[in-house]
Short mmCIF file of C-alpha atoms in Angstrom, two decimals:
data_model
loop_
_atom_site.label_atom_id
_atom_site.label_comp_id
_atom_site.label_asym_id
_atom_site.label_seq_id
_atom_site.Cartn_x
_atom_site.Cartn_y
_atom_site.Cartn_z
CA MET A 11 4.52 -36.59 104.80
CA ALA A 12 5.62 -38.46 107.91
CA ALA A 13 8.94 -37.61 109.55
CA LEU A 14 11.26 -39.04 112.20
CA ILE A 15 12.64 -36.79 114.92
CA PHE A 16 15.56 -38.12 116.96
CA ASP A 17 16.72 -36.90 120.32
CA PHE A 18 20.48 -37.41 120.47
CA ASP A 19 22.08 -38.08 123.86
CA GLY A 20 20.93 -41.46 125.11
CA VAL A 21 19.13 -42.18 121.84
CA VAL A 22 21.69 -42.03 119.03
CA ALA A 23 24.82 -41.47 121.12
CA ASP A 24 25.41 -43.52 124.27
CA SER A 25 26.70 -40.34 125.86
CA GLU A 26 24.77 -39.91 129.11
CA SER A 27 26.81 -42.42 131.09
CA LEU A 28 30.05 -41.03 129.67
CA ALA A 29 29.15 -37.41 130.45
CA ASN A 30 27.98 -38.30 133.95
CA LEU A 31 31.13 -40.32 134.60
CA VAL A 32 33.22 -37.24 133.75
CA LEU A 33 30.98 -35.19 136.04
CA ALA A 34 31.36 -37.74 138.84
CA GLU A 35 35.14 -37.60 138.46
CA ALA A 36 35.10 -33.80 138.59
CA VAL A 37 32.96 -33.68 141.74
CA SER A 38 35.10 -36.39 143.35
CA ALA A 39 38.22 -34.35 142.62
CA LEU A 40 36.69 -31.48 144.60
CA GLY A 41 36.39 -33.67 147.70
CA ARG A 42 32.95 -35.27 147.38
CA PRO A 43 33.35 -38.96 146.38
CA THR A 44 30.78 -39.50 143.61
CA THR A 45 30.05 -42.60 141.54
CA LEU A 46 28.43 -42.80 138.12
CA ASP A 47 25.19 -43.96 139.75
CA ASP A 48 25.37 -41.03 142.16
CA ALA A 49 25.71 -38.59 139.27
CA LEU A 50 22.89 -40.19 137.28
CA THR A 51 20.61 -40.07 140.33
CA ARG A 52 21.52 -36.59 141.53
CA TYR A 53 22.23 -34.63 138.36
CA CYS A 54 21.07 -36.34 135.15
CA GLY A 55 18.11 -34.78 133.35
CA ARG A 56 18.20 -31.49 135.28
CA ARG A 57 18.86 -27.97 134.03
CA TRP A 58 22.55 -27.13 134.29
CA SER A 59 21.87 -24.20 136.62
CA ASP A 60 20.08 -26.59 138.99
CA VAL A 61 22.90 -29.13 138.70
CA LEU A 62 25.43 -26.50 139.79
CA ILE A 63 23.29 -25.62 142.80
CA ALA A 64 22.97 -29.31 143.71
CA ILE A 65 26.74 -29.88 143.44
CA GLU A 66 27.47 -26.87 145.63
CA GLY A 67 24.98 -28.23 148.16
CA ASP A 68 26.72 -31.60 148.12
CA LEU A 69 30.14 -29.99 148.49
CA GLY A 70 29.05 -27.46 151.06
CA ALA A 71 31.09 -24.89 149.17
CA GLU A 72 31.03 -22.78 146.03
CA LEU A 73 32.37 -24.29 142.83
CA PRO A 74 35.52 -22.88 141.21
CA PRO A 75 34.69 -20.15 138.67
CA ASP A 76 36.03 -22.27 135.79
CA PHE A 77 34.18 -25.47 136.77
CA SER A 78 31.67 -25.44 133.91
CA ASP A 79 34.26 -24.61 131.24
CA ALA A 80 36.71 -27.21 132.52
CA LEU A 81 33.99 -29.86 132.71
CA LYS A 82 32.85 -29.08 129.16
CA ALA A 83 36.41 -29.45 127.84
CA ALA A 84 36.91 -32.73 129.73
CA THR A 85 33.58 -34.09 128.50
CA LEU A 86 34.25 -33.29 124.86
CA ALA A 87 37.72 -34.81 125.15
CA ARG A 88 36.19 -38.02 126.56
CA PHE A 89 33.65 -38.08 123.74
CA ARG A 90 36.44 -37.85 121.17
CA SER A 91 38.14 -40.91 122.62
CA ASP A 92 35.35 -43.08 124.03
CA LEU A 93 31.95 -42.19 122.56
CA ARG A 94 29.92 -45.01 121.03
CA GLU A 95 26.46 -45.14 119.52
CA VAL A 96 23.49 -46.72 121.24
CA GLU A 97 23.57 -50.20 119.74
CA GLY A 98 21.51 -50.37 116.56
CA ALA A 99 21.10 -46.61 116.07
CA SER A 100 23.13 -46.23 112.87
CA ALA A 101 21.56 -49.30 111.28
CA PHE A 102 18.09 -47.90 111.95
CA ILE A 103 19.05 -44.48 110.57
CA ALA A 104 20.42 -46.08 107.39
CA ARG A 105 17.35 -48.29 106.96
CA PHE A 106 14.97 -45.33 107.04
CA ASP A 107 17.13 -42.98 104.98
CA ALA A 108 14.26 -42.19 102.57
CA ILE A 109 12.15 -40.68 105.38
CA PRO A 110 12.57 -36.99 106.28
CA ARG A 111 14.40 -36.92 109.59
CA CYS A 112 16.32 -34.68 111.94
CA ILE A 113 17.95 -34.41 115.33
CA ALA A 114 16.23 -32.21 117.92
CA SER A 115 18.34 -32.09 121.06
CA SER A 116 18.90 -30.07 124.23
CA SER A 117 22.65 -30.26 123.59
CA SER A 118 24.62 -27.44 122.05
CA ILE A 119 25.39 -27.37 118.33
CA GLU A 120 29.09 -27.63 119.20
CA ARG A 121 28.55 -30.85 121.13
CA LEU A 122 26.21 -32.31 118.51
CA THR A 123 28.62 -31.54 115.68
CA LEU A 124 31.52 -33.17 117.49
CA CYS A 125 29.55 -36.28 118.45
CA LEU A 126 28.08 -36.77 114.97
CA ASP A 127 31.59 -36.57 113.55
CA VAL A 128 32.94 -39.09 116.07
CA LEU A 129 30.10 -41.50 115.25
CA GLY A 130 30.43 -40.95 111.49
CA LEU A 131 26.81 -39.81 111.19
CA GLU A 132 27.15 -36.19 110.11
CA SER A 133 26.23 -36.97 106.49
CA GLN A 134 23.04 -38.73 107.60
CA PHE A 135 21.47 -35.53 108.90
CA GLY A 136 23.18 -32.68 107.05
CA GLN A 137 21.64 -29.36 108.10
CA ASN A 138 18.77 -31.06 109.91
CA VAL A 139 20.40 -30.83 113.33
CA PHE A 140 18.50 -28.61 115.75
CA SER A 141 19.52 -27.53 119.23
CA ALA A 142 17.53 -26.01 122.08
CA GLU A 143 19.88 -23.04 121.58
CA MET A 144 17.68 -22.21 118.58
CA VAL A 145 14.41 -21.79 120.50
CA ALA A 146 13.13 -19.70 123.37
CA ARG A 147 12.20 -22.62 125.60
CA GLY A 148 13.82 -26.03 125.94
CA LYS A 149 12.19 -29.36 126.69
CA PRO A 150 9.67 -30.13 128.24
CA HIS A 151 8.25 -27.27 126.15
CA PRO A 152 7.41 -28.24 122.55
CA ASP A 153 9.38 -25.45 120.86
CA ILE A 154 12.27 -27.51 119.47
CA PHE A 155 10.01 -30.23 118.08
CA LEU A 156 7.72 -27.69 116.43
CA LEU A 157 10.79 -25.99 114.93
CA ALA A 158 11.97 -29.37 113.65
CA ALA A 159 8.61 -30.21 112.07
CA GLY A 160 8.51 -26.81 110.38
CA LYS A 161 12.00 -27.23 108.96
CA LEU A 162 11.08 -30.69 107.63
CA GLY A 163 7.79 -29.43 106.21
CA ALA A 164 5.89 -32.03 108.25
CA ASP A 165 2.61 -31.84 110.14
CA PRO A 166 3.40 -32.40 113.85
CA LYS A 167 0.74 -35.13 113.93
CA SER A 168 2.76 -36.99 111.28
CA CYS A 169 6.01 -36.86 113.26
CA LEU A 170 7.36 -39.70 115.38
CA VAL A 171 9.76 -38.63 118.14
CA ILE A 172 12.36 -41.02 119.58
CA GLU A 173 13.35 -39.92 123.10
CA ASP A 174 14.93 -41.25 126.26
CA SER A 175 14.02 -38.50 128.76
CA THR A 176 10.80 -37.62 130.51
CA GLY A 177 11.28 -33.98 129.53
CA GLY A 178 11.58 -34.94 125.88
CA ILE A 179 8.52 -37.17 126.02
CA LYS A 180 6.51 -34.33 127.60
CA ALA A 181 7.74 -31.99 124.87
CA ALA A 182 6.63 -34.41 122.15
CA ALA A 183 3.19 -34.73 123.73
CA ALA A 184 2.90 -30.94 123.99
CA ALA A 185 3.78 -30.72 120.28
CA GLY A 186 1.01 -33.19 119.41
CA MET A 187 3.48 -35.84 118.24
CA ASP A 188 3.61 -39.59 118.78
CA SER A 189 6.67 -40.67 120.72
CA ILE A 190 8.77 -43.73 121.49
CA GLY A 191 10.41 -43.85 124.89
CA LEU A 192 13.68 -45.65 124.19
CA CYS A 193 15.34 -47.54 127.05
CA ALA A 194 18.43 -48.88 125.29
CA ALA A 195 21.40 -46.74 126.42
CA SER A 196 23.80 -47.64 129.22
CA HIS A 197 22.48 -44.97 131.60
CA ILE A 198 18.97 -46.46 131.75
CA ARG A 199 18.07 -47.80 135.19
CA THR A 200 15.18 -49.91 136.50
CA GLY A 201 11.84 -48.11 136.36
CA HIS A 202 12.80 -45.70 133.60
CA ASP A 203 10.27 -47.23 131.22
CA GLU A 204 7.48 -46.53 133.69
CA ALA A 205 8.65 -42.94 134.10
CA LEU A 206 8.56 -42.46 130.33
CA ARG A 207 5.12 -44.02 130.14
CA ALA A 208 3.86 -41.74 132.90
CA ALA A 209 5.30 -38.74 131.04
CA GLY A 210 3.10 -39.60 128.05
CA ALA A 211 5.14 -41.87 125.78
CA THR A 212 2.96 -43.36 123.03
CA HIS A 213 5.23 -46.43 122.88
CA ILE A 214 8.10 -47.90 124.91
CA ALA A 215 11.02 -49.72 123.28
CA ALA A 216 13.93 -51.55 124.87
CA SER A 217 16.05 -51.64 121.70
CA TRP A 218 16.37 -50.15 118.23
CA ARG A 219 14.95 -53.40 116.88
CA GLU A 220 11.72 -52.62 118.72
CA VAL A 221 11.85 -49.01 117.49
CA ASP A 222 12.09 -50.38 113.95
CA MET A 223 8.85 -52.32 114.34
CA ILE A 224 7.00 -49.38 115.88
CA ALA A 225 8.30 -46.91 113.27
CA THR A 226 7.42 -49.24 110.41
CA ALA A 227 3.82 -49.49 111.60
CA PHE A 228 3.64 -45.71 112.16
CA LEU A 229 4.96 -44.92 108.69
CA ARG A 230 2.66 -47.46 107.10
CA ARG A 231 -0.37 -45.83 108.77
CA HIS A 232 0.63 -42.39 107.58
CA ALA A 233 1.44 -43.59 104.07
CA THR A 234 -2.12 -44.88 103.66
CA ARG A 235 -3.85 -41.75 104.92
CA PRO A 236 -5.70 -39.71 102.25
#
């Protein structure tokens, strides 16, 4: 049976710009003026340990011991007040509600739970919400997508992954899954589609409407296989 696997940040939730804006404000408060575009360019898509090293390099000083915890609290607070979905995400999820599906994200379960509640989507996924906290290796390794396929009882070759990051696209390819590189969230900048294509995306979509067409064709192909 075919299945749909959703990344979350930048795919379902338009959270990357919001999170990076909070990060930019935090770095600016420490004496290094930083814009949203600065944060997206310098820090987005990197491991948090590498982000901390980069920020300390930019500041020329060590970060306060509570920086990560304070930033996490500020980010979650901003999500509670300002988080929105990527336009069209909930309509797509509702339209394909008969297809086995899950979220497979690098974010923590705490963050995913909060964001799904804010967006009113928790009932759409139930227990099928998987975090990189559950596997040994995060993206670009395939572990989380293979875990997701196993939990859904789906052959990886019958899974369609919807991603916005190069690491996620590489993880899908390593798992043997088709993928859609989605360029619809507010953090997407010029050239991102080419980066996703170079990372191995099977398809590129600029909107959830385009994802709908690609997913429909994918599911139709798998429905007719013997």
